[in-house]
Coordinates of C-alpha atoms in Angstrom, one line a residue:
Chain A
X1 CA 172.9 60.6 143.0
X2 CA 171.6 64.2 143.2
X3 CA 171.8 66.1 140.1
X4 CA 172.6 69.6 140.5
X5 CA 173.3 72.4 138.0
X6 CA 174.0 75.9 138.2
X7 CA 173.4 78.0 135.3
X8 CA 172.7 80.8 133.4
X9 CA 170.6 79.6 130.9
X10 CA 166.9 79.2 131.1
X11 CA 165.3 75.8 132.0
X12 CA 162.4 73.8 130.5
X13 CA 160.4 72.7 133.8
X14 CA 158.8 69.9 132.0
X15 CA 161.1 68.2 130.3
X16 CA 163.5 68.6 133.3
X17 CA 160.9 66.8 135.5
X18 CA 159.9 64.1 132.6
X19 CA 163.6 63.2 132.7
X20 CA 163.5 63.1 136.3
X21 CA 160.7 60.5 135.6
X22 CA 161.4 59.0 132.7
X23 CA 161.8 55.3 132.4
X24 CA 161.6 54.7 136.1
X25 CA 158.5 52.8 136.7
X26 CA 159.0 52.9 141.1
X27 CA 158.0 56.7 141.0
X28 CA 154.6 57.1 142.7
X29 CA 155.2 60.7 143.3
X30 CA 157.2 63.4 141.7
X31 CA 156.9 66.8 143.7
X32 CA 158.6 69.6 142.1
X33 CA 159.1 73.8 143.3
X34 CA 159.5 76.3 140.9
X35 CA 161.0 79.9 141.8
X36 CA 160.4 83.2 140.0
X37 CA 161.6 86.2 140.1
X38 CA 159.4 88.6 141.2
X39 CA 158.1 92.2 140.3
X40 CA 158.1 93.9 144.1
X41 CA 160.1 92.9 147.1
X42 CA 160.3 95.5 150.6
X43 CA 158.0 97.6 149.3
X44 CA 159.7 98.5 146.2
X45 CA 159.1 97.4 142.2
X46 CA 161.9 95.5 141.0
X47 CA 162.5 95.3 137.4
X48 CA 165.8 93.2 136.9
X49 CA 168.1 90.8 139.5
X50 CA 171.5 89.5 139.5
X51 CA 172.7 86.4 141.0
X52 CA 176.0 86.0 142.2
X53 CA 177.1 82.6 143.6
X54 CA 180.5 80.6 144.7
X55 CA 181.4 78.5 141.8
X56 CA 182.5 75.1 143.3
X57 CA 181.5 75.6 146.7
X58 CA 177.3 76.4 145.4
X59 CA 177.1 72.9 143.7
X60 CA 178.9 71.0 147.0
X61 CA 176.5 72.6 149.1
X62 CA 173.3 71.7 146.8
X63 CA 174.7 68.2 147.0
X64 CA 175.2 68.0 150.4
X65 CA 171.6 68.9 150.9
X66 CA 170.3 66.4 148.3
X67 CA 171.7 64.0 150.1
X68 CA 170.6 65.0 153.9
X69 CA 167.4 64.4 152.1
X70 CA 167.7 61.8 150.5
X71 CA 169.2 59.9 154.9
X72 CA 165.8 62.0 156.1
X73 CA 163.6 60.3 153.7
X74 CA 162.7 57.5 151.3
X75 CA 163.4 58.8 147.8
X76 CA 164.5 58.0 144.1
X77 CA 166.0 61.0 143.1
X78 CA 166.1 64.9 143.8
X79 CA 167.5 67.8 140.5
X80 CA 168.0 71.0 141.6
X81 CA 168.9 73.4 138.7
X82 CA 169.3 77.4 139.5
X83 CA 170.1 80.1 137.7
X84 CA 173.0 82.6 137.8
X85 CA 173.3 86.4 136.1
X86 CA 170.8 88.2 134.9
X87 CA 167.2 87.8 135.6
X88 CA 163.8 89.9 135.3
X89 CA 160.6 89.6 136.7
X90 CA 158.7 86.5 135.6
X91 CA 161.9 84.3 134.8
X92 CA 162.5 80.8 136.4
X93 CA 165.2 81.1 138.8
X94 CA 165.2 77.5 140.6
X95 CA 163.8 74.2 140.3
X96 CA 163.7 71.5 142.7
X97 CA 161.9 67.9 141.8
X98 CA 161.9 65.3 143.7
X99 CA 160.5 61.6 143.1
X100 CA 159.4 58.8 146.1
X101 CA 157.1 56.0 145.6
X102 CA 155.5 58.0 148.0
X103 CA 154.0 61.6 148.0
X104 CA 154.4 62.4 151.9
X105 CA 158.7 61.6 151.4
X106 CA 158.6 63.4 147.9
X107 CA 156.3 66.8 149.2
X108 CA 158.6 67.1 152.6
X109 CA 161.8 66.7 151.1
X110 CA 160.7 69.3 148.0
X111 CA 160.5 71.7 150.9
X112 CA 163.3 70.5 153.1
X113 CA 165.4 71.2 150.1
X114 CA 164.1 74.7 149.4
X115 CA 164.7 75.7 153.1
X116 CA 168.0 75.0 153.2
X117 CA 168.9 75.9 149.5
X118 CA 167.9 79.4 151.0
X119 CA 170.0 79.7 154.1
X120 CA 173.0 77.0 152.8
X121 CA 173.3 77.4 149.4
X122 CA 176.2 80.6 148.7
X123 CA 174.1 82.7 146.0
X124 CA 173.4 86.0 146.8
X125 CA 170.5 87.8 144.8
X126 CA 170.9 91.8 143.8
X127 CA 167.9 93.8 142.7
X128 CA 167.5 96.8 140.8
X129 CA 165.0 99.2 141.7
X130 CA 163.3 103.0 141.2
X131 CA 166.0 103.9 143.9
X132 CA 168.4 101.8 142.9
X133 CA 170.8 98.7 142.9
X134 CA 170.3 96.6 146.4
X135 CA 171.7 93.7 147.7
X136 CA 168.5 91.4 149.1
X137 CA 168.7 90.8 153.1
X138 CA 168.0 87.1 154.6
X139 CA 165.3 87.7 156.0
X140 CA 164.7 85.7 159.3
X141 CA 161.7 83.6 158.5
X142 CA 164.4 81.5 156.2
X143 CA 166.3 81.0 159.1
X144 CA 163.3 79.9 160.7
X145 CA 162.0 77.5 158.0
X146 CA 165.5 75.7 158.2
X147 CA 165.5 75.3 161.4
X148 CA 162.4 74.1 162.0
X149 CA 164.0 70.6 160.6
X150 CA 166.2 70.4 162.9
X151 CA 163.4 69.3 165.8
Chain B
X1 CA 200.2 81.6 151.8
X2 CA 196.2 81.0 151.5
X3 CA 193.5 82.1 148.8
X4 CA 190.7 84.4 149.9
X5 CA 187.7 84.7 148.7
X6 CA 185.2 87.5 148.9
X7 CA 181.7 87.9 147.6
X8 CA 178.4 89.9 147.0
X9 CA 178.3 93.0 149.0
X10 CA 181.6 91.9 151.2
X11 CA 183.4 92.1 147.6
X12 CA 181.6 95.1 146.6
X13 CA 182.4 97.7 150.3
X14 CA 186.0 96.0 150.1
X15 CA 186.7 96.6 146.2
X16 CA 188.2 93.0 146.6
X17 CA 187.1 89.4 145.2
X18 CA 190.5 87.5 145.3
X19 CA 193.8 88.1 147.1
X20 CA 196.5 85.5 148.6
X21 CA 197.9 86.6 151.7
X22 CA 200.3 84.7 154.5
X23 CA 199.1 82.2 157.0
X24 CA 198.8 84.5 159.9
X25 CA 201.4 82.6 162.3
X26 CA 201.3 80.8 165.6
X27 CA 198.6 77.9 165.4
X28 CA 196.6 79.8 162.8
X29 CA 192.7 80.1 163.0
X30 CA 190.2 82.2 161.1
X31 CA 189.9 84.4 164.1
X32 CA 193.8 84.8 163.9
X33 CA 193.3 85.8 159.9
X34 CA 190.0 88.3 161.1
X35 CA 192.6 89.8 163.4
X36 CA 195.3 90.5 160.5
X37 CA 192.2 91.8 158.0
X38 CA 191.0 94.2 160.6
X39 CA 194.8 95.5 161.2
X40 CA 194.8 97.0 157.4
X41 CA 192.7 99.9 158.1
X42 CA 189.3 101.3 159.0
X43 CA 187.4 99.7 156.1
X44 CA 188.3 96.3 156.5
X45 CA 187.8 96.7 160.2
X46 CA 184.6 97.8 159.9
X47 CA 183.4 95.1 157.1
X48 CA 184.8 92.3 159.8
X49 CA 183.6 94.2 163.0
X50 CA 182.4 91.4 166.0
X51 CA 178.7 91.5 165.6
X52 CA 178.9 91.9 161.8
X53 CA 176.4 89.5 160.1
X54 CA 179.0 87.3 158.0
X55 CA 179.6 83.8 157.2
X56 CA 183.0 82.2 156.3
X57 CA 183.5 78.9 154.7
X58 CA 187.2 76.8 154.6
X59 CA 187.3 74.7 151.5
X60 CA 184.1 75.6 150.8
X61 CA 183.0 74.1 154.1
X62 CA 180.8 76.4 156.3
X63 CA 183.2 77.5 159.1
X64 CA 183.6 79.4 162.1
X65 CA 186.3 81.4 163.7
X66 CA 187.4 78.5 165.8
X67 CA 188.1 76.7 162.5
X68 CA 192.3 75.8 162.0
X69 CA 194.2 77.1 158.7
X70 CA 196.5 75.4 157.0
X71 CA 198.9 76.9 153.8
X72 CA 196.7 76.3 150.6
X73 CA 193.5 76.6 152.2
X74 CA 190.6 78.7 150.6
X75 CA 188.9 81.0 152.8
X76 CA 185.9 82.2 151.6
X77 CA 183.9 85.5 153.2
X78 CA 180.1 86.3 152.5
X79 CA 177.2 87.8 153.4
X80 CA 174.0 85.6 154.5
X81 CA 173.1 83.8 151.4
X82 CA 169.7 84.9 149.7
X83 CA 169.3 82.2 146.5
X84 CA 165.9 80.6 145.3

């Protein structure tokens, strides 16, 4: 079973992926993606984010996608945490970990889950900058990451 | 009567995160709903113009305007989702 959680609170990367690991002695691979929030995006400086998201419909989706990965690919288990509300540059926004006996299975569905988390997943990041509050665009080249799967 | 939902910059130019409104009638369809938002006045028919870049989910399903209503469904309207 996927384990999802959407949050506000911070998250402790290793000790998330150690209980990802923990006790399981079939785990030859654990491959793990880390977001932060960063200082600059479209040319301007950022210094704070919100993230808005669809309570309910945010964990279905990161579930559903957990477990497209886990019919595409041999694996143990997949976490993905992300955070919700107020962010500033430097914080941990999202973690995705994923274990395989395997590291080819554990690093493609890492990504596989990332891609879609962006173009699937209903959270919707707001940035505040020198000119002021912003909704962030999709940008394209997540649409084409996604879909790139799909071959 | 059916919950909808609005979010991010959708809830923000429409000053709107929640209403209930009526199943629009006939064989009702998200396009047939679209068609009753845009009716209100110009901003709503300008936030759900054809061509505008939204998404909709039904029961917190991704959906489309082809996609059938029924009374207690929850209709959900956002903008292209930007998380991680």
């Amino acid at each position: 079973m996927p384990i999802v959680r959407v949050q506000e609170a911070d998250f402790d990367t290793g000790r998330e992926l150690d209980a990802l690991t923990g006790g399981r002695k079939d785990v030859g691979a654990l491959a793990s993606f880390t977001g932060l929030v960063r200082d600059a995006n479209d040319g301007s400086s950022v210094s704070a984010m919100t993230l808005e998201h669809y309570p309910g419909m945010t964990e279905k989706a990161l579930e559903e996608i957990c477990r497209e990965a886990h019919q595409r690919w041999r694996l143990l288990d997949t976490l993905v945490i992300h955070r919700v509300g107020a962010l500033k540059p430097g914080d941990r926004i999202v973690l995705v970990g994923v274990t395989s006996a395997h590291r080819g299975d554990a690093f493609a569905a890492c990504e596989f889950i990332m891609d879609y988390l962006k173009t699937r997943a209903p959270f919707w990041k707001k940035e505040a900058t020198p000119q002021g509050e912003r909704w962030v665009e999709a940008r394209s080249s997540d649409d084409t990451a996604a879909n790139r799967w799909r071959k | 009567m059916v919950t909808l939902l609005y979010f991010a910059s959708l809830r923000e130019s429409l000053a709107c995160s929640r209403e209930q409104v009526a199943l629009p009638s006939g064989s009702p369809t998200v396009a047939a709903l679209l068609e009753q938002l845009r009716s209100r006045d110009a901003r709503w028919s300008e936030a759900f113009a054809p061509g505008k870049n939204f998404r909709i989910a039904v029961n917190q399903q991704m959906a489309n305007a082809t996609t059938a209503l029924k009374t207690g469904d929850e209709i959900a309207f956002f903008p292209p989702v930007t998380g991680g």
